[in-house]
Tab-separated table of C-alpha atoms in Angstrom:
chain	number	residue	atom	x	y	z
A	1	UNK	CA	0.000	0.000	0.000
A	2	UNK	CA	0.752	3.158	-0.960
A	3	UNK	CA	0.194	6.796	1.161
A	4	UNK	CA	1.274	10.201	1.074
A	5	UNK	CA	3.352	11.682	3.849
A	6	UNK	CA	1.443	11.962	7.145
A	7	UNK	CA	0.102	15.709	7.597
A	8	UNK	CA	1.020	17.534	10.624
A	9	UNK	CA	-2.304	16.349	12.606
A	10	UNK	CA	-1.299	12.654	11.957
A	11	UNK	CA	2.243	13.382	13.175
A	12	UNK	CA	0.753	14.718	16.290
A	13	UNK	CA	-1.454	11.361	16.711
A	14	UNK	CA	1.846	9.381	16.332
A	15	UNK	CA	3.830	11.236	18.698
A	16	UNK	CA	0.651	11.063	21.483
A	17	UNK	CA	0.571	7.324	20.880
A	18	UNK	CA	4.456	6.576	20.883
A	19	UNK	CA	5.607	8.853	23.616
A	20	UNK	CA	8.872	10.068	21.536
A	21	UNK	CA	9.245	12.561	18.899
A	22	UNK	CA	8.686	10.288	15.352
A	23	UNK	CA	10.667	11.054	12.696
A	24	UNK	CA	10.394	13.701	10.120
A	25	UNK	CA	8.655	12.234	7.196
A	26	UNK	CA	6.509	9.511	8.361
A	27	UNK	CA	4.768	7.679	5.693
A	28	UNK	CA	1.630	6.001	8.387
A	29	UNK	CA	-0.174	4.528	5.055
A	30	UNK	CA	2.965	2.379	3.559
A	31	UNK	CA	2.753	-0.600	4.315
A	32	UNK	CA	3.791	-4.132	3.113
A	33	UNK	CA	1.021	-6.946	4.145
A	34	UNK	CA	1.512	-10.579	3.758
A	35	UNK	CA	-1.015	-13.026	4.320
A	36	UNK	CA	-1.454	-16.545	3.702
A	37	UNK	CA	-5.332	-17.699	4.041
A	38	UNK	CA	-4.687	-21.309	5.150
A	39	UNK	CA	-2.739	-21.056	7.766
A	40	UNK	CA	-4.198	-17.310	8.890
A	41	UNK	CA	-0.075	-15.919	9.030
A	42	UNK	CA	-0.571	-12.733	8.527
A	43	UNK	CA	2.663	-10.445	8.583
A	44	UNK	CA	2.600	-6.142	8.554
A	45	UNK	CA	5.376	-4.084	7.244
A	46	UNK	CA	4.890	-0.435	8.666
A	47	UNK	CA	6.063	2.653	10.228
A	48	UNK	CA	3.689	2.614	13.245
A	49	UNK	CA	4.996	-1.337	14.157
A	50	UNK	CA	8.303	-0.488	13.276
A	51	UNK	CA	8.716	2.434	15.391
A	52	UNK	CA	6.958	0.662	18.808
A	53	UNK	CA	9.756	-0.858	18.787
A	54	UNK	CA	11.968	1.756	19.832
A	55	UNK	CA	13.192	2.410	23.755
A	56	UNK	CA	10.808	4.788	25.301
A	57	UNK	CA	7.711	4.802	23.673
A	58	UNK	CA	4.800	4.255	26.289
A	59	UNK	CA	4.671	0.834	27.833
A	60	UNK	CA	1.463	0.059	26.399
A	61	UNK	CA	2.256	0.316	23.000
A	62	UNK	CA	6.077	-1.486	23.132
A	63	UNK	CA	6.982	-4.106	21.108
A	64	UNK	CA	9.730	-6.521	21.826
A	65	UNK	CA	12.636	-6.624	19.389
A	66	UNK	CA	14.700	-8.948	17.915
A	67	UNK	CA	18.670	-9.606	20.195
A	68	UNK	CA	20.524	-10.535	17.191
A	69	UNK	CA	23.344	-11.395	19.486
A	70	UNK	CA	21.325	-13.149	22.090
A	71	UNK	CA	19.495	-15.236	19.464
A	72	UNK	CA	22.551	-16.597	17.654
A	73	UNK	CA	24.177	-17.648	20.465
A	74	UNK	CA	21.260	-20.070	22.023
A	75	UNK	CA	19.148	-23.606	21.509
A	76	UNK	CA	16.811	-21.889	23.377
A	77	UNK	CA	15.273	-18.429	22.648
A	78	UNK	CA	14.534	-17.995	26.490
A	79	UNK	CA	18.060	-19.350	28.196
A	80	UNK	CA	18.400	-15.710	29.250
A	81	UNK	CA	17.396	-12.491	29.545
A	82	UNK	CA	17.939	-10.222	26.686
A	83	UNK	CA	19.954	-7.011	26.758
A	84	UNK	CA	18.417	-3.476	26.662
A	85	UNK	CA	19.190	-0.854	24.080
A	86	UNK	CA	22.367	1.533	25.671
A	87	UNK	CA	20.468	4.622	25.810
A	88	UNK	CA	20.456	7.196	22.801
A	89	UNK	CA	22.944	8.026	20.152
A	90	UNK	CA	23.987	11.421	20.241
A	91	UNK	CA	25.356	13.483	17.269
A	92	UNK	CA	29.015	14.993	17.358
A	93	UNK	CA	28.517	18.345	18.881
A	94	UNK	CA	25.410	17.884	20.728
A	95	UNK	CA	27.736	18.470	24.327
A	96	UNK	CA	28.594	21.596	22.922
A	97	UNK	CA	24.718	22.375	22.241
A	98	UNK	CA	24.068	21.247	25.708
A	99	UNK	CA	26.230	24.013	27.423
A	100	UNK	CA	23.923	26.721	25.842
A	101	UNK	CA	21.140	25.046	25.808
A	102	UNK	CA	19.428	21.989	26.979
A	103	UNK	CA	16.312	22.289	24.829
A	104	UNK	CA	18.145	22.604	21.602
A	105	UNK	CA	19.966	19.289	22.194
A	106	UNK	CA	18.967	16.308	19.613
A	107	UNK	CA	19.084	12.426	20.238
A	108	UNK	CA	19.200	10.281	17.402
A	109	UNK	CA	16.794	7.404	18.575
A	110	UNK	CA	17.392	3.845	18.164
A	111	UNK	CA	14.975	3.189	15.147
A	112	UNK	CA	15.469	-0.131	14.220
A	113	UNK	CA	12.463	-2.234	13.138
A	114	UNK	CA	13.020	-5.620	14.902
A	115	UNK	CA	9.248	-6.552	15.602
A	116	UNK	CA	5.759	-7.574	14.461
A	117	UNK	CA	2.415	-8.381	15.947
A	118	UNK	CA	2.647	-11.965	14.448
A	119	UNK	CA	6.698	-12.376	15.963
A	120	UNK	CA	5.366	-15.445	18.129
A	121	UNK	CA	5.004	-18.220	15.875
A	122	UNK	CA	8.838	-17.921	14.927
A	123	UNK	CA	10.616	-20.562	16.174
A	124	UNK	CA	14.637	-20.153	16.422
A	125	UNK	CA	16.326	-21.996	13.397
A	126	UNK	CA	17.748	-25.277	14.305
A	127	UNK	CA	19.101	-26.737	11.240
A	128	UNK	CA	21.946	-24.386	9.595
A	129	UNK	CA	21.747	-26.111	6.223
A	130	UNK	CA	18.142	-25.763	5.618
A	131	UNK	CA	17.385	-23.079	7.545
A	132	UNK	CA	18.232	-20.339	5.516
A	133	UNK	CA	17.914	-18.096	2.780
A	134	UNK	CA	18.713	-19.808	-0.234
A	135	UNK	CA	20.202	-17.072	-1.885
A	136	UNK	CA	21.683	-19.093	-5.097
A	137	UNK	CA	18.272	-19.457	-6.227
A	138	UNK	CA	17.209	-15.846	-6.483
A	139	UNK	CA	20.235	-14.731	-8.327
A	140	UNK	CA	19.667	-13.320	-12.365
A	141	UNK	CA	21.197	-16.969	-13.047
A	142	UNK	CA	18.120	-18.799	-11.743
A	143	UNK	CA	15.776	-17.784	-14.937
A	144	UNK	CA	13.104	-17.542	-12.473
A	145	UNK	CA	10.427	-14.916	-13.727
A	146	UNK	CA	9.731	-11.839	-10.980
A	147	UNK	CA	6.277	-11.601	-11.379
A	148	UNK	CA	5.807	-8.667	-8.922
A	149	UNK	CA	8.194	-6.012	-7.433
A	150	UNK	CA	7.820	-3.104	-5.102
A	151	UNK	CA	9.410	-0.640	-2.894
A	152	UNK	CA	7.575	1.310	0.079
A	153	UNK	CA	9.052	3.794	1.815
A	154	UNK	CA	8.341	3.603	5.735
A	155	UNK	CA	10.022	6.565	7.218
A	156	UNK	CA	12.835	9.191	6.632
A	157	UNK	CA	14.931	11.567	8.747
A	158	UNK	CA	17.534	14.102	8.419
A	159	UNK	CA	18.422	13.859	12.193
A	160	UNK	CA	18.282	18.009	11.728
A	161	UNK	CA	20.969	18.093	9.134
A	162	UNK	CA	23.239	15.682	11.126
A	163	UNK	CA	22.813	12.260	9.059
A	164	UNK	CA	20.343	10.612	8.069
A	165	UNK	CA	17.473	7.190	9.390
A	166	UNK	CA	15.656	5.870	7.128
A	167	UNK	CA	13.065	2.987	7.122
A	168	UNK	CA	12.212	1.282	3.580
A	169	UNK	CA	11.110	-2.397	2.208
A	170	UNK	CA	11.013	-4.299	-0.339
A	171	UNK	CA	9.470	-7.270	-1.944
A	172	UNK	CA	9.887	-9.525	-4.851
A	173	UNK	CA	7.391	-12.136	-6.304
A	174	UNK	CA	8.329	-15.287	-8.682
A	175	UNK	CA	5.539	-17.690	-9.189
A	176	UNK	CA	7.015	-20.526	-6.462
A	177	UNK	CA	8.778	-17.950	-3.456
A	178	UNK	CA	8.787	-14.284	-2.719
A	179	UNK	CA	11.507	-12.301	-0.696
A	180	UNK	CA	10.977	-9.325	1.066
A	181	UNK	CA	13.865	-6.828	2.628
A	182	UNK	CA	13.249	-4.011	4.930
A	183	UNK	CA	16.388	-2.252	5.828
A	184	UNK	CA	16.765	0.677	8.148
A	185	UNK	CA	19.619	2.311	7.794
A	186	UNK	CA	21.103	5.424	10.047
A	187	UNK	CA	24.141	7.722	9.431
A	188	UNK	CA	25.313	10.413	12.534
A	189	UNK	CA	27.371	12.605	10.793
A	190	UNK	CA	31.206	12.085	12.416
A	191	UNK	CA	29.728	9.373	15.077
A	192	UNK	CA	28.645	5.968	13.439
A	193	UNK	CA	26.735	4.217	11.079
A	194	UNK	CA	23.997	1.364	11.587
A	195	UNK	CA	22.590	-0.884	8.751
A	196	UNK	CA	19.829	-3.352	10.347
A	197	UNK	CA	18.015	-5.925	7.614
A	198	UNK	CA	15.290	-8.104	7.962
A	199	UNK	CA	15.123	-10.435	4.751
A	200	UNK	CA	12.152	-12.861	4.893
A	201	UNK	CA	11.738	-16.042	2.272
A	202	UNK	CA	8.865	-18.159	1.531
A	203	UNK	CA	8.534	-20.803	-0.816
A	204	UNK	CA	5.402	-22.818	-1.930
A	205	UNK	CA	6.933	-26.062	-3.486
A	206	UNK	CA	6.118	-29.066	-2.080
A	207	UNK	CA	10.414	-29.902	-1.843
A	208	UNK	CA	10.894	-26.298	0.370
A	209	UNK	CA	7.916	-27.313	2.630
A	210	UNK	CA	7.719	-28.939	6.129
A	211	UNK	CA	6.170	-32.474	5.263
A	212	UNK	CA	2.754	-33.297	6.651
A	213	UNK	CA	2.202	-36.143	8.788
A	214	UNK	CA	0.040	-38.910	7.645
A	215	UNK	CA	-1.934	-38.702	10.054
A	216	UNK	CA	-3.364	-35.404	9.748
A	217	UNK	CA	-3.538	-35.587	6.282
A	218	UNK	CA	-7.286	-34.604	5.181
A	219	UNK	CA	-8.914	-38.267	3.372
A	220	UNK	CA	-8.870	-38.345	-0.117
A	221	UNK	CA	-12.777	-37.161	-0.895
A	222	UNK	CA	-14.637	-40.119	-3.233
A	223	UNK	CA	-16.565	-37.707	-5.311
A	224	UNK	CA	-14.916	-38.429	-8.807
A	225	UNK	CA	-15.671	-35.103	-10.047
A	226	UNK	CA	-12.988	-33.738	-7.892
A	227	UNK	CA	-10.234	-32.625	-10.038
A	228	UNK	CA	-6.645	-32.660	-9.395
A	229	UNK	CA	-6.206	-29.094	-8.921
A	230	UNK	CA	-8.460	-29.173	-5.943
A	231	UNK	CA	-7.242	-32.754	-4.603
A	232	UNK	CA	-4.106	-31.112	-4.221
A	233	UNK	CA	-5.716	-28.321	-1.963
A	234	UNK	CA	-7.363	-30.500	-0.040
A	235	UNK	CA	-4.258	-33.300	0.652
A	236	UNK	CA	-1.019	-31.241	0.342
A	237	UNK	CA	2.184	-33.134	1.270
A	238	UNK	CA	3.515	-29.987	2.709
A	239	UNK	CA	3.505	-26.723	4.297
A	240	UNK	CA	4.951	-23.815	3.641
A	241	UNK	CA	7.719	-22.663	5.689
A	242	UNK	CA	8.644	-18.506	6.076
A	243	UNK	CA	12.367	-17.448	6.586
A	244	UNK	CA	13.341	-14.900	8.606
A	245	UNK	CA	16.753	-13.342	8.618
A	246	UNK	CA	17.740	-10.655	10.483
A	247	UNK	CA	21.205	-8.897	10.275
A	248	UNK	CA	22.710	-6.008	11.934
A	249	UNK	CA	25.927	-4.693	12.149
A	250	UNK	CA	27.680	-0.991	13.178
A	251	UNK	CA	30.762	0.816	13.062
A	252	UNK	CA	31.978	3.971	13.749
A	253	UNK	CA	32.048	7.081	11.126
A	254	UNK	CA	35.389	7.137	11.429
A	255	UNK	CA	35.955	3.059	10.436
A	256	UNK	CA	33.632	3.775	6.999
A	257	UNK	CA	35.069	6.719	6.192
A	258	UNK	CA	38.785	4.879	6.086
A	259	UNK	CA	37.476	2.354	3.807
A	260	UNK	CA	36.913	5.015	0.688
A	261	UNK	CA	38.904	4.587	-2.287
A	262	UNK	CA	42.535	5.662	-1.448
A	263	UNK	CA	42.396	8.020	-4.543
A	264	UNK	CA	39.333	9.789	-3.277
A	265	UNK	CA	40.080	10.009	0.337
A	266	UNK	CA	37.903	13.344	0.057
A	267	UNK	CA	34.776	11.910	-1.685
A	268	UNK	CA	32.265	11.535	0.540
A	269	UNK	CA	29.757	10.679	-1.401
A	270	UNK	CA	29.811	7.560	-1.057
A	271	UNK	CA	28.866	7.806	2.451
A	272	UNK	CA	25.363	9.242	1.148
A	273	UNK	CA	25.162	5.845	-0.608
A	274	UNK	CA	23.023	2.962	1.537
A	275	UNK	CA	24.210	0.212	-0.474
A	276	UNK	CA	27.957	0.590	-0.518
A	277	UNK	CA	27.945	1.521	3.029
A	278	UNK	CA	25.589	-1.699	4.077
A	279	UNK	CA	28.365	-3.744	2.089
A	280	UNK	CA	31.220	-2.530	3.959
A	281	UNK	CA	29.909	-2.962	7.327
A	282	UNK	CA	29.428	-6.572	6.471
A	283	UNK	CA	32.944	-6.368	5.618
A	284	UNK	CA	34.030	-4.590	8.671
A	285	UNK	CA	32.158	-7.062	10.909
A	286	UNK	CA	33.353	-9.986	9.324
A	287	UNK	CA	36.546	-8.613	10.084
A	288	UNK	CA	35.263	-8.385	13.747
A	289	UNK	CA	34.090	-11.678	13.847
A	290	UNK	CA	38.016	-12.862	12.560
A	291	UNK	CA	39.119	-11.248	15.036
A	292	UNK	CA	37.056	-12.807	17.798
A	293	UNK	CA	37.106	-16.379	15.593
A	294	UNK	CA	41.137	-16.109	15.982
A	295	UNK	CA	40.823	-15.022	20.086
A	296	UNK	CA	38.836	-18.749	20.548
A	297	UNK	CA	35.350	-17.731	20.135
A	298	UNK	CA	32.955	-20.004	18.321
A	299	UNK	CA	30.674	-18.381	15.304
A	300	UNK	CA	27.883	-19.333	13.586
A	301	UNK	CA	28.385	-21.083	10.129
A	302	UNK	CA	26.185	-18.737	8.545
A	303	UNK	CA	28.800	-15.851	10.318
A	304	UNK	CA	31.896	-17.917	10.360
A	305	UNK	CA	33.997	-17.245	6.702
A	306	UNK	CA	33.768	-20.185	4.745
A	307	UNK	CA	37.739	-19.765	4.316
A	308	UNK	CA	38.329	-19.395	7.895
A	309	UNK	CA	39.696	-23.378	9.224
A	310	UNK	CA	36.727	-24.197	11.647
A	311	UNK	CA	35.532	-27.899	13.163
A	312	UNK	CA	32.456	-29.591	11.551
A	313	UNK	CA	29.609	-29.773	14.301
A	314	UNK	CA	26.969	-31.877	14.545
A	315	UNK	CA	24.338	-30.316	16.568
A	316	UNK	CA	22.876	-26.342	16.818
A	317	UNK	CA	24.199	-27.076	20.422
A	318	UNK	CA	27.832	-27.492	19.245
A	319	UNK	CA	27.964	-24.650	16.665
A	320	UNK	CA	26.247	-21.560	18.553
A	321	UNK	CA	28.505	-19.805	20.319
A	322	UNK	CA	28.190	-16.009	21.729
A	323	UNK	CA	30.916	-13.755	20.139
A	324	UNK	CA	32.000	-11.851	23.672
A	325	UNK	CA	29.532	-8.331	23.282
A	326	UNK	CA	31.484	-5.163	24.782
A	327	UNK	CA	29.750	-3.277	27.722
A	328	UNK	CA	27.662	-1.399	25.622
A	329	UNK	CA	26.739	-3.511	22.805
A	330	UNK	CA	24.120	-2.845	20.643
A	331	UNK	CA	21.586	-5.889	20.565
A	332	UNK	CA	21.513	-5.491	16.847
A	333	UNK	CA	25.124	-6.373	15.797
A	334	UNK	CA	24.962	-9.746	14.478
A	335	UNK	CA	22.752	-12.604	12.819
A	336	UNK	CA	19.667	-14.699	13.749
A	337	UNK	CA	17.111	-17.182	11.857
A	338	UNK	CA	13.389	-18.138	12.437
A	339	UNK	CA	11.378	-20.285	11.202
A	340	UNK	CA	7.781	-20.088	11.126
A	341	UNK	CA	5.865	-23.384	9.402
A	342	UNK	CA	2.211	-22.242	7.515
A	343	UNK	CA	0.342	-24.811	9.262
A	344	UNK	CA	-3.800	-24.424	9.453
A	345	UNK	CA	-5.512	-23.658	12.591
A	346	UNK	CA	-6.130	-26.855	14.877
């Protein structure tokens, strides 16, 4: 769905019901909606959801988010507590705006979308070879036809001149699978930069699906003018199964800015650029996650380079380990798969 920006009453309205200033340019009609009749999964993309998720918006309207770091490093989602968001990210001079004047000082809010109203019939991915995104498939190379393709804007903010947050998704359709990707990316000019996706995969043959037991299979009906179209509604072999990736990773201004082209050191362009900066803090944490790989930490195989020398493992158990988080981590910085299976209503 499509909407223009929200006027100033409906900005108002969102402020009241969030408890926090929202961002400049919200876009409260945008959304992305996925439903799938059968099962009654039914999955929102939109400003409003995404934004509830943020520290300090009234109790009543808060939404849990998503502890990259605390997911990929359990069996079980609920082993222990997860960690709270480290307060607000200020932007380079706002100390120096404090001194004259308390009121003119501006936080740049932790804005990540890590939530939905249906986030409860995820399950934590056990299996790392099939739980996944099977991104070889949805290359140009696969021949596979898009049949659909869209991009919604969610939200955007300047962060009063200072950077820039921005909420957006996207969504693909072929005529087996979709894939959407929301990404919110935020830039504080001379402080950091934050890229957090959420990539989610669905596909409707029977091979991708979680097999049906017998048992509960629905009896073939003896009316012979049943045709096979509708035979196969009535007794599928399979349901669908939704994958849900979600990625996160930071690092300061200072760390992107050194990776520009050494014969543009001065180009900064670039930094405008939510693709090429995305990329190289993937590089950047990968480099992290070296780093802790070489100190004795265990990784996840979907983290751990495939060139990097690392044991083969048997069990979820075995290859889960938590990267050690600094004081002040945020919960974001890492990667962490759900499954959800399309099953009808009991």
């Amino acid at each position: 769905m499509h909407g223009s920006i929200a006027n100033a009453t409906e900005v108002d309205q969102l402020s009241d019901r969030l408890g926090v200033p929202p961002p400049e340019m919200p876009f409260p009609r945008n959304a992305l909606v996925l439903q799938h009749a059968p099962s009654g999964f039914t999955y929102c993309f939109d400003a409003t959801r995404a934004l509830e998720c943020v520290d300090g918006v009234n109790e009543d309207v808060h939404r849990t988010g998503i502890d990259c770091a605390h997911d990929m490093a359990l069996t079980e989602p609920k082993q222990r507590p997860r960690r709270r968001s480290q307060g607000t990210i200020k932007v380079a001079y706002a100390s120096e705006w404090g001194k004259s004047s308390e009121a003119a000082r501006l936080d740049a809010r932790e804005d990540e979308p890590r939530s939905n109203a249906w986030a409860d019939v995820f399950e934590l991915g056990r299996d790392p070879a099939r739980d996944r995104i099977p991104v070889e498939r949805l290359g140009p190379s696969s021949g596979e036809p898009i049949l659909f393709y869209d991009d919604v804007m969610l939200y955007e903010d300047e962060l009063g001149d200072n950077g820039s947050s921005m909420l957006n998704v996207k969504v693909r359709v072929m005529p087996q699978e979709f894939l959407v990707l929301q990404r919110f990316f935020l830039r504080v000019d001379d402080v950091m930069f934050r890229v957090f996706d959420t990539r989610m995969y669905c596909s409707f043959a029977p091979a991708d699906g979680e097999p049906v037991p017998r048992e509960a299979r629905a009896p073939v009906p003896a009316s012979e003018s049943l045709g096979l179209e509708n035979l196969a509604i009535q007794t599928p072999s399979s349901y669908p199964r939704v994958i849900r990736e979600c990625r996160g990773a930071e690092a300061s201004y200072a760390d992107v800015k050194r990776s520009l082209a050494p014969h543009r050191p001065n180009d900064l362009s670039q930094l405008t650029n939510v693709n090429w900066v995305s990329e190289t803090l993937e590089r950047l944490q990968m480099q992290k996650l070296r780093a802790a790989y070489a100190a004795g930490a265990q990784l996840p195989p979907d983290l751990a380079p495939a060139r990097l020398p690392h044991a083969q493992h048997t069990s979820r158990a075995e290859i889960l380990g938590e990267v050690p988080a600094a004081p002040n981590a945020w919960e974001g910085d890492g990667l962490c798969i759900h499954v959800a299976v399309l099953r009808p209503p009991t």
